[in-house]
Amino acid sequence: MATKVLVLGGGSGGLVAANKVKKLLGREVEVTLVDKNAYHEFMPAYPWVAFGMREPEQVRRPLGNLAKRGIEYLQATVEALDPANNKVKTSAGELSYDYLVVSLGAEALPVPAKDSYAPWSLEGALRLREALKNFKGGRVVVGVSGPYYPCPPAPYEVAGQVEFALKVKGVREKSTVDVFHLNPLPLAGMGPVISGKVMEILRSKGIAFHGEFEPVAFEGGKVKAKDGRELPYDLLILTPPFAPNRVVRESPLAGPQGFPEVHKGTFRSPKFPNVFVIGDTVNPSLMLPPAGVVAHFQGEYVAGVIASDLKGAYIGEPFNPVAMCIMDFGDNALLPQCSFERLLAGTGMPSCGVMAVGKWVRVTKMLFEGFWFATLIE
Ligand SMILES: Cc1cc2nc3c(=O)[nH]c(=O)nc-3n(C[C@H](O)[C@H](O)[C@H](O)COP(=O)(O)OP(=O)(O)OC[C@H]3O[C@@H](n4cnc5c(N)ncnc54)[C@H](O)[C@@H]3O)c2cc1C
C-alpha cells in the first residue's frame, strides 16, 4: 500500500514539498495537499499588484492544477493537529497520514493602525492600489509593526516602489517617503555590506530611513515611537504583526514561545518523528528569515528525508541554508545573497554579499515568477 504523505499549506514550502516528494517517490506515495485557499499565490508579486504591474489572476494559480502532477488537493481549513494519533482535523473531516509536512505560514494579527495599508496579502495589495489611485501627493510612511513578518527586505522594496510610483504619477515633488524599522539599519541582521547598499539606494531615491524606531501609537495621522520621535503621514504602509500559525501554536508541536519545536538541521519534530514543520511557521525560532527561498529549500530537503526514510538511503538534497532575494525598488534592484550556515550552527552571523545591482536585476525576479509557476503548478 502507498505511504500517505499529507502536506498542510499550499504556499511556498508546502507546494515545493508536495511536488518533490511525488517526484522522488512516484506511486510509492499518495500525496495530499490541504489549503483553505483555492489558489497558490506568489507572494513576492503582491507589491506589483499594488502598483498596477500585475492583476490578481497573474500572480496565482489554482491548486487544483496539482492533479496533473498526481497530487490530490483538498480545499479545507485545518482546525487541529493530533500528531500522537497521526490525524489532522479539517473542515472537510478527519485525515490520517504516515508523514506530515506542516507549512501553514505566519498568521497576520489585527493591525494597530486602522488607516494603514499592507500589500502582505492579495486583498491588502488591492486596497493599497485603490488608495494610490486617489493619492495626490503628501507624506508617505512605510514601516513595521513588529519584528516578525514575511520577507524582511519587503518594506524597503515597497518604499522604493512607492517612490517610483509617485514619480510616474507626477507627484514626487510634493511628496516625502520615510521608512522606519526596529533595527538600527536596513537588514541589519545581514551585516554592513547589505545594509550599506540598501541605504545607498534609499538615499539615491530621497527616501529617509529611521532606525531603532519602535512604534507605540498611531494617532492623529502620526506614528509615535517609544523614544518620542514622531512621523506624520498622509499614507501609511505598515506590516501587520504576525504570529506562528494558530493551528500550530495550539497543537502539541508548539514550544513555549508558540513556535513549533523541530530539530534545527532536519525540521523534524523531536516528539513526533513523522512530522516536519517548515517555512514561516517555524523559521524565526531557528534564526532563519521568514522567506520563500528558505521555505523552498526546506520543502526540497524534507521531501528527501521522507524518501530516505522509505528507501533506506539518503537520496535527497542537502539543506541549503542560503537565501537570495531579488529586491525590486521600482527603478533599481539589488540581489543580496546570505548563507545562514554559521547562524544555524550558533557560531556567528550570516555571511552575506551583493550578487548584483541595477535596473536589469528586476527582470530576473519576473523570470523567476514564470519559472516558479511553470515548474510547480502549471
Ligand atoms: C509582500 C511580500 C513579498 C515577498 N517577497 C519575497 C521575496 O522576494 N523572496 C522570498 O524569498 N520571499 C518573499 N516573501 C516571503 C514568502 O512569500 C514567504 O516567506 C513564503 O511564502 C512562506 O512560505 P510558507 O510555505 O511558510 O507559508 P505561505 O506561503 O504563507 O503558505 C501558507 C499556506 O497555508 C495556508 N493556510 C494557513 N492556515 C491554514 C489553515 N488553517 N487551513 C488551511 N490552510 C491554511 C495558506 O492559505 C497558505 O496558502 C514575500 C512575502 C510578502 C508578503
Short mmCIF file of C-alpha atoms and ligand atoms in Angstrom, two decimals:
data_model
loop_
_atom_site.label_atom_id
_atom_site.label_comp_id
_atom_site.label_asym_id
_atom_site.label_seq_id
_atom_site.Cartn_x
_atom_site.Cartn_y
_atom_site.Cartn_z
CA MET A 1 0.00 0.00 0.00
CA ALA A 2 1.21 3.51 -0.81
CA THR A 3 2.57 5.64 2.04
CA LYS A 4 0.29 8.60 2.84
CA VAL A 5 2.06 11.96 2.83
CA LEU A 6 -0.10 14.85 3.98
CA VAL A 7 1.08 18.39 3.28
CA LEU A 8 -0.63 21.24 5.13
CA GLY A 9 -0.41 24.55 3.28
CA GLY A 10 -0.12 25.24 -0.43
CA GLY A 11 2.25 28.22 -0.10
CA SER A 12 5.96 28.21 -0.95
CA GLY A 13 7.11 25.42 1.39
CA GLY A 14 4.09 23.12 1.01
CA LEU A 15 3.96 23.40 -2.79
CA VAL A 16 7.65 22.51 -3.15
CA ALA A 17 7.48 19.66 -0.60
CA ALA A 18 4.42 18.08 -2.26
CA ASN A 19 5.96 18.27 -5.76
CA LYS A 20 9.32 16.98 -4.66
CA VAL A 21 8.08 14.04 -2.60
CA LYS A 22 5.86 12.93 -5.52
CA LYS A 23 8.76 13.31 -7.95
CA LEU A 24 11.10 11.28 -5.74
CA LEU A 25 8.68 8.50 -4.81
CA GLY A 26 6.05 8.32 -7.57
CA ARG A 27 3.46 5.59 -6.91
CA GLU A 28 5.06 4.64 -3.60
CA VAL A 29 3.30 7.68 -2.09
CA GLU A 30 -0.18 9.16 -2.04
CA VAL A 31 0.36 12.89 -1.63
CA THR A 32 -2.50 15.11 -0.44
CA LEU A 33 -2.13 18.87 -0.05
CA VAL A 34 -4.65 20.78 2.08
CA ASP A 35 -5.20 24.54 1.85
CA LYS A 36 -8.16 26.74 2.72
CA ASN A 37 -7.41 28.90 -0.32
CA ALA A 38 -8.28 27.59 -3.82
CA TYR A 39 -5.11 29.19 -5.21
CA HIS A 40 -1.38 29.15 -4.69
CA GLU A 41 -0.31 32.81 -4.56
CA PHE A 42 3.17 34.05 -5.49
CA MET A 43 3.59 36.49 -2.58
CA PRO A 44 6.68 38.35 -3.89
CA ALA A 45 4.37 39.75 -6.59
CA TYR A 46 1.87 41.33 -4.13
CA PRO A 47 3.61 44.74 -4.35
CA TRP A 48 3.40 44.51 -8.17
CA VAL A 49 -0.38 44.09 -7.78
CA ALA A 50 -0.48 47.16 -5.51
CA PHE A 51 1.49 49.25 -8.02
CA GLY A 52 -0.55 48.06 -11.01
CA MET A 53 2.09 45.88 -12.69
CA ARG A 54 0.08 42.69 -12.21
CA GLU A 55 -3.55 41.65 -11.90
CA PRO A 56 -4.50 39.08 -9.22
CA GLU A 57 -5.01 36.30 -11.80
CA GLN A 58 -1.42 36.73 -12.97
CA VAL A 59 0.10 36.06 -9.55
CA ARG A 60 -1.85 32.95 -8.58
CA ARG A 61 -2.67 29.51 -9.95
CA PRO A 62 -5.45 27.07 -8.96
CA LEU A 63 -4.19 24.43 -6.54
CA GLY A 64 -6.48 22.03 -8.44
CA ASN A 65 -3.76 22.05 -11.17
CA LEU A 66 -1.77 19.72 -8.88
CA ALA A 67 -3.95 16.79 -10.02
CA LYS A 68 -1.90 16.82 -13.27
CA ARG A 69 1.15 16.04 -11.14
CA GLY A 70 -0.53 13.18 -9.28
CA ILE A 71 -1.05 15.28 -6.13
CA GLU A 72 -4.50 15.39 -4.58
CA TYR A 73 -5.63 18.85 -3.48
CA LEU A 74 -8.27 19.24 -0.78
CA GLN A 75 -9.74 22.67 -0.16
CA ALA A 76 -10.34 22.74 3.58
CA THR A 77 -9.38 24.65 6.71
CA VAL A 78 -7.04 22.82 9.04
CA GLU A 79 -8.59 23.05 12.51
CA ALA A 80 -6.37 20.95 14.79
CA LEU A 81 -3.35 18.64 14.76
CA ASP A 82 -3.31 15.34 16.63
CA PRO A 83 0.24 14.07 16.00
CA ALA A 84 0.02 11.40 18.71
CA ASN A 85 -2.59 9.63 16.57
CA ASN A 86 -1.33 10.67 13.09
CA LYS A 87 -4.54 12.63 12.49
CA VAL A 88 -5.48 16.13 11.36
CA LYS A 89 -8.90 17.68 11.91
CA THR A 90 -10.15 19.78 8.99
CA SER A 91 -13.38 21.48 7.95
CA ALA A 92 -13.79 18.59 5.45
CA GLY A 93 -13.36 15.87 8.10
CA GLU A 94 -10.52 14.00 9.74
CA LEU A 95 -7.44 13.00 7.72
CA SER A 96 -4.82 10.40 8.59
CA TYR A 97 -1.22 10.18 7.42
CA ASP A 98 2.05 8.31 7.62
CA TYR A 99 4.09 11.50 7.15
CA LEU A 100 3.00 15.08 7.79
CA VAL A 101 4.64 18.23 6.42
CA VAL A 102 3.31 21.43 8.02
CA SER A 103 3.89 24.67 6.10
CA LEU A 104 0.96 26.81 7.21
CA GLY A 105 2.88 30.09 7.16
CA ALA A 106 2.67 33.04 9.52
CA GLU A 107 -0.68 34.40 10.67
CA ALA A 108 -1.44 38.11 10.38
CA LEU A 109 -2.89 39.61 13.58
CA PRO A 110 -5.06 42.76 13.67
CA VAL A 111 -3.15 45.87 12.57
CA PRO A 112 -2.54 48.55 15.21
CA ALA A 113 -3.34 51.41 12.75
CA LYS A 114 -6.77 51.13 11.17
CA ASP A 115 -5.93 53.68 8.45
CA SER A 116 -2.86 51.76 7.23
CA TYR A 117 -2.30 49.63 4.13
CA ALA A 118 -0.26 46.46 3.67
CA PRO A 119 0.49 44.53 0.48
CA TRP A 120 1.09 41.47 2.70
CA SER A 121 -1.98 39.77 1.18
CA LEU A 122 -3.67 39.98 -2.20
CA GLU A 123 -6.61 41.90 -0.68
CA GLY A 124 -4.16 44.24 1.07
CA ALA A 125 -2.36 44.87 -2.22
CA LEU A 126 -5.64 45.77 -3.95
CA ARG A 127 -6.62 48.14 -1.11
CA LEU A 128 -3.26 49.91 -1.43
CA ARG A 129 -3.75 50.18 -5.21
CA GLU A 130 -7.09 51.90 -4.62
CA ALA A 131 -5.54 54.32 -2.11
CA LEU A 132 -2.70 55.18 -4.51
CA LYS A 133 -5.17 55.87 -7.29
CA ASN A 134 -6.63 58.73 -5.26
CA PHE A 135 -3.34 59.93 -3.74
CA LYS A 136 -2.43 63.44 -4.86
CA GLY A 137 0.96 63.55 -3.13
CA GLY A 138 1.95 64.05 0.51
CA ARG A 139 3.81 62.25 3.28
CA VAL A 140 4.20 58.50 2.73
CA VAL A 141 5.49 56.44 5.63
CA VAL A 142 6.41 52.74 5.33
CA GLY A 143 7.17 50.76 8.48
CA VAL A 144 6.84 47.63 10.56
CA SER A 145 4.54 46.99 13.49
CA GLY A 146 6.78 44.24 14.94
CA PRO A 147 9.91 42.21 14.30
CA TYR A 148 8.22 39.13 12.74
CA TYR A 149 6.75 39.48 9.26
CA PRO A 150 7.18 37.53 5.98
CA CYS A 151 10.09 38.79 3.92
CA PRO A 152 12.44 41.05 5.93
CA PRO A 153 13.52 43.03 2.80
CA ALA A 154 9.93 43.73 1.60
CA PRO A 155 9.32 47.07 3.45
CA TYR A 156 12.37 48.58 1.67
CA GLU A 157 11.19 47.24 -1.68
CA VAL A 158 7.72 48.68 -1.08
CA ALA A 159 9.24 52.07 -0.14
CA GLY A 160 11.31 52.02 -3.33
CA GLN A 161 8.35 51.04 -5.48
CA VAL A 162 6.02 53.64 -3.94
CA GLU A 163 8.66 56.33 -4.55
CA PHE A 164 8.86 55.27 -8.20
CA ALA A 165 5.04 55.22 -8.48
CA LEU A 166 4.89 58.81 -7.17
CA LYS A 167 7.39 59.88 -9.83
CA VAL A 168 5.32 58.23 -12.55
CA LYS A 169 2.16 59.91 -11.22
CA GLY A 170 3.99 63.25 -11.32
CA VAL A 171 3.51 63.95 -7.58
CA ARG A 172 7.01 63.07 -6.33
CA GLU A 173 7.98 66.77 -5.90
CA LYS A 174 5.07 67.33 -3.48
CA SER A 175 5.79 64.11 -1.56
CA THR A 176 8.16 62.65 1.01
CA VAL A 177 8.87 58.97 1.62
CA ASP A 178 10.12 57.73 5.01
CA VAL A 179 10.82 54.17 6.22
CA PHE A 180 11.04 53.16 9.86
CA HIS A 181 12.22 49.90 11.38
CA LEU A 182 13.07 48.43 14.79
CA ASN A 183 16.59 47.63 13.56
CA PRO A 184 19.32 50.31 13.60
CA LEU A 185 19.94 49.86 9.85
CA PRO A 186 18.02 48.22 6.96
CA LEU A 187 18.51 44.44 7.07
CA ALA A 188 20.98 44.86 9.94
CA GLY A 189 20.95 41.07 10.53
CA MET A 190 22.55 40.57 7.10
CA GLY A 191 25.60 42.66 8.02
CA PRO A 192 27.07 46.01 6.97
CA VAL A 193 27.58 45.28 3.25
CA ILE A 194 23.87 44.67 2.59
CA SER A 195 22.72 47.45 4.95
CA GLY A 196 25.12 49.87 3.26
CA LYS A 197 23.87 49.01 -0.22
CA VAL A 198 20.20 49.34 0.77
CA MET A 199 20.94 52.70 2.46
CA GLU A 200 22.72 53.89 -0.68
CA ILE A 201 19.70 53.02 -2.85
CA LEU A 202 17.24 54.62 -0.42
CA ARG A 203 19.35 57.80 -0.28
CA SER A 204 19.62 57.95 -4.07
CA LYS A 205 15.82 57.96 -4.21
CA GLY A 206 15.46 60.60 -1.47
CA ILE A 207 13.91 58.12 0.99
CA ALA A 208 14.73 58.81 4.66
CA PHE A 209 15.40 55.84 6.96
CA HIS A 210 14.54 55.93 10.70
CA GLY A 211 16.25 53.15 12.66
CA GLU A 212 15.52 51.79 16.16
CA PHE A 213 12.03 53.25 15.75
CA GLU A 214 9.66 51.25 17.92
CA PRO A 215 6.09 52.32 17.14
CA VAL A 216 3.89 52.59 20.23
CA ALA A 217 0.94 54.65 18.98
CA PHE A 218 -0.77 55.63 15.74
CA GLU A 219 -2.82 58.76 16.49
CA GLY A 220 -3.85 61.92 14.70
CA GLY A 221 -2.13 60.93 11.46
CA LYS A 222 1.22 60.34 13.22
CA VAL A 223 3.28 57.29 14.13
CA LYS A 224 4.76 57.79 17.61
CA ALA A 225 7.91 55.95 18.67
CA LYS A 226 8.78 54.80 22.18
CA ASP A 227 11.64 57.33 22.35
CA GLY A 228 9.34 60.26 21.49
CA ARG A 229 10.07 60.59 17.77
CA GLU A 230 7.03 61.20 15.55
CA LEU A 231 6.40 60.64 11.85
CA PRO A 232 3.32 62.38 10.40
CA TYR A 233 1.75 60.68 7.40
CA ASP A 234 -0.90 61.07 4.71
CA LEU A 235 -0.44 57.46 3.55
CA LEU A 236 0.79 54.77 5.94
CA ILE A 237 2.00 51.38 4.70
CA LEU A 238 2.54 49.10 7.69
CA THR A 239 3.33 45.38 8.06
CA PRO A 240 0.66 43.75 10.26
CA PRO A 241 2.01 41.95 13.34
CA PHE A 242 2.44 38.22 12.65
CA ALA A 243 2.47 35.12 14.87
CA PRO A 244 3.18 31.47 14.07
CA ASN A 245 0.06 29.87 12.58
CA ARG A 246 -2.65 29.43 15.26
CA VAL A 247 -3.22 25.74 14.45
CA VAL A 248 0.43 25.04 15.22
CA ARG A 249 0.52 27.39 18.25
CA GLU A 250 -2.34 25.46 19.80
CA SER A 251 -1.02 21.98 18.94
CA PRO A 252 1.21 19.51 20.81
CA LEU A 253 4.01 20.57 18.42
CA ALA A 254 4.26 24.04 19.99
CA GLY A 255 7.05 25.07 22.30
CA PRO A 256 6.90 27.79 24.97
CA GLN A 257 7.01 30.78 22.53
CA GLY A 258 4.24 29.33 20.32
CA PHE A 259 6.70 28.28 17.63
CA PRO A 260 6.82 24.53 16.94
CA GLU A 261 9.80 22.62 18.27
CA VAL A 262 11.80 20.97 15.48
CA HIS A 263 15.30 19.65 15.05
CA LYS A 264 17.42 22.53 13.64
CA GLY A 265 19.03 20.50 10.88
CA THR A 266 16.14 18.31 9.70
CA PHE A 267 12.98 20.28 10.67
CA ARG A 268 11.64 17.03 12.15
CA SER A 269 9.62 17.17 15.36
CA PRO A 270 11.64 15.54 18.16
CA LYS A 271 8.42 14.24 19.79
CA PHE A 272 6.73 13.07 16.57
CA PRO A 273 9.42 11.90 14.09
CA ASN A 274 6.98 11.52 11.17
CA VAL A 275 6.11 15.23 11.38
CA PHE A 276 8.12 18.07 9.77
CA VAL A 277 7.48 21.80 10.11
CA ILE A 278 8.98 24.24 7.61
CA GLY A 279 8.64 27.82 6.38
CA ASP A 280 7.38 30.94 8.12
CA THR A 281 5.60 28.91 10.83
CA VAL A 282 8.93 27.94 12.33
CA ASN A 283 11.85 29.85 10.81
CA PRO A 284 12.17 32.88 13.12
CA SER A 285 12.61 30.47 16.07
CA LEU A 286 15.52 28.82 14.17
CA MET A 287 17.10 32.24 13.43
CA LEU A 288 16.23 31.73 9.76
CA PRO A 289 14.38 34.51 7.92
CA PRO A 290 10.67 34.03 7.12
CA ALA A 291 11.34 33.99 3.37
CA GLY A 292 10.05 31.96 0.44
CA VAL A 293 13.52 30.95 -0.66
CA VAL A 294 14.19 29.33 2.73
CA ALA A 295 10.78 27.57 2.75
CA HIS A 296 11.56 26.35 -0.79
CA PHE A 297 14.89 24.75 0.18
CA GLN A 298 13.31 23.26 3.32
CA GLY A 299 10.49 21.77 1.24
CA GLU A 300 13.00 20.06 -1.05
CA TYR A 301 15.04 18.88 1.87
CA VAL A 302 12.23 17.31 3.92
CA ALA A 303 10.91 15.57 0.79
CA GLY A 304 14.37 13.99 0.50
CA VAL A 305 14.34 12.98 4.16
CA ILE A 306 10.95 11.26 3.73
CA ALA A 307 12.26 9.49 0.60
CA SER A 308 15.34 8.45 2.53
CA ASP A 309 13.19 7.05 5.39
CA LEU A 310 11.22 4.97 2.89
CA LYS A 311 14.11 3.87 0.67
CA GLY A 312 16.59 3.40 3.49
CA ALA A 313 19.24 5.58 1.83
CA TYR A 314 19.72 9.33 1.51
CA ILE A 315 18.61 10.36 -1.95
CA GLY A 316 17.55 13.97 -1.49
CA GLU A 317 19.14 17.40 -1.48
CA PRO A 318 21.27 18.63 1.42
CA PHE A 319 19.54 21.53 3.17
CA ASN A 320 20.85 24.68 1.59
CA PRO A 321 20.84 27.37 4.32
CA VAL A 322 21.18 30.10 1.73
CA ALA A 323 18.82 32.90 0.75
CA MET A 324 18.88 35.01 -2.38
CA CYS A 325 16.29 37.74 -2.58
CA ILE A 326 15.76 40.00 -5.55
CA MET A 327 14.86 43.37 -4.04
CA ASP A 328 12.82 45.42 -6.50
CA PHE A 329 12.94 49.18 -5.75
CA GLY A 330 10.87 50.14 -8.80
CA ASP A 331 13.61 51.81 -10.82
CA ASN A 332 16.54 49.92 -9.31
CA ALA A 333 17.09 46.44 -7.87
CA LEU A 334 19.50 44.56 -5.66
CA LEU A 335 20.27 40.86 -5.34
CA PRO A 336 21.72 40.09 -1.92
CA GLN A 337 22.73 36.57 -1.01
CA CYS A 338 23.26 35.18 2.50
CA SER A 339 24.44 31.88 3.92
CA PHE A 340 22.88 31.11 7.31
CA GLU A 341 25.20 28.18 8.00
CA ARG A 342 27.01 29.87 10.94
CA LEU A 343 23.75 31.22 12.35
CA LEU A 344 22.14 27.74 12.31
CA ALA A 345 25.22 26.27 13.97
CA GLY A 346 25.18 29.06 16.57
CA THR A 347 28.74 30.06 15.68
CA GLY A 348 28.26 33.54 14.21
CA MET A 349 26.49 35.98 11.94
CA PRO A 350 25.26 35.04 8.45
CA SER A 351 27.76 35.62 5.70
CA CYS A 352 26.23 37.88 3.06
CA GLY A 353 27.21 39.63 -0.12
CA VAL A 354 25.75 41.57 -3.03
CA MET A 355 25.44 39.42 -6.16
CA ALA A 356 24.09 42.10 -8.47
CA VAL A 357 22.67 45.60 -8.51
CA GLY A 358 20.92 47.57 -11.26
CA LYS A 359 17.63 48.03 -13.08
CA TRP A 360 18.10 44.83 -15.10
CA VAL A 361 18.03 42.74 -11.88
CA ARG A 362 14.25 43.40 -11.74
CA VAL A 363 13.87 41.27 -14.84
CA THR A 364 15.34 38.25 -13.04
CA LYS A 365 12.52 38.49 -10.47
CA MET A 366 9.94 38.41 -13.26
CA LEU A 367 11.71 35.46 -14.91
CA PHE A 368 11.76 33.64 -11.57
CA GLU A 369 7.98 34.18 -11.18
CA GLY A 370 7.39 32.42 -14.54
CA PHE A 371 9.82 29.62 -13.68
CA TRP A 372 8.12 29.11 -10.30
CA PHE A 373 4.65 28.60 -11.78
CA ALA A 374 5.91 26.51 -14.71
CA THR A 375 7.88 24.06 -12.59
CA LEU A 376 5.47 23.69 -9.67
CA ILE A 377 1.84 24.30 -10.56
CA GLU A 378 1.12 24.59 -14.30
C1 LIG B 1 4.99 41.33 0.04
C2 LIG B 1 5.82 40.09 0.15
C3 LIG B 1 6.96 39.96 -0.63
C4 LIG B 1 7.77 38.83 -0.52
N1 LIG B 1 8.90 38.72 -1.30
C5 LIG B 1 9.70 37.64 -1.17
C6 LIG B 1 10.87 37.50 -1.98
O1 LIG B 1 11.16 38.33 -2.85
N2 LIG B 1 11.65 36.41 -1.77
C7 LIG B 1 11.35 35.47 -0.82
O2 LIG B 1 12.12 34.51 -0.66
N3 LIG B 1 10.26 35.58 -0.04
C8 LIG B 1 9.42 36.63 -0.20
N4 LIG B 1 8.28 36.75 0.57
C9 LIG B 1 8.05 35.80 1.66
C10 LIG B 1 7.47 34.48 1.19
O3 LIG B 1 6.38 34.67 0.34
C11 LIG B 1 7.07 33.66 2.42
O4 LIG B 1 8.16 33.62 3.29
C12 LIG B 1 6.71 32.25 2.00
O5 LIG B 1 5.58 32.25 1.17
C13 LIG B 1 6.48 31.35 3.22
O6 LIG B 1 6.11 30.08 2.79
P1 LIG B 1 5.27 29.11 3.76
O7 LIG B 1 5.05 27.87 3.00
O8 LIG B 1 5.93 29.07 5.07
O9 LIG B 1 3.91 29.89 4.01
P2 LIG B 1 2.88 30.52 2.99
O10 LIG B 1 3.48 30.70 1.64
O11 LIG B 1 2.33 31.72 3.70
O12 LIG B 1 1.75 29.42 2.86
C14 LIG B 1 0.90 29.05 3.89
C15 LIG B 1 -0.35 28.44 3.28
O13 LIG B 1 -1.12 27.84 4.33
C16 LIG B 1 -2.49 28.13 4.11
N5 LIG B 1 -3.14 28.08 5.43
C17 LIG B 1 -2.84 28.81 6.52
N6 LIG B 1 -3.60 28.43 7.56
C18 LIG B 1 -4.41 27.44 7.10
C19 LIG B 1 -5.40 26.62 7.71
N7 LIG B 1 -5.74 26.75 8.99
N8 LIG B 1 -6.02 25.69 6.94
C20 LIG B 1 -5.70 25.53 5.62
N9 LIG B 1 -4.75 26.27 5.01
C21 LIG B 1 -4.12 27.21 5.74
C22 LIG B 1 -2.50 29.50 3.46
O14 LIG B 1 -3.69 29.70 2.70
C23 LIG B 1 -1.25 29.45 2.59
O15 LIG B 1 -1.54 29.03 1.26
C24 LIG B 1 7.42 37.83 0.42
C25 LIG B 1 6.25 37.94 1.19
C26 LIG B 1 5.44 39.06 1.04
C27 LIG B 1 4.18 39.16 1.85
#
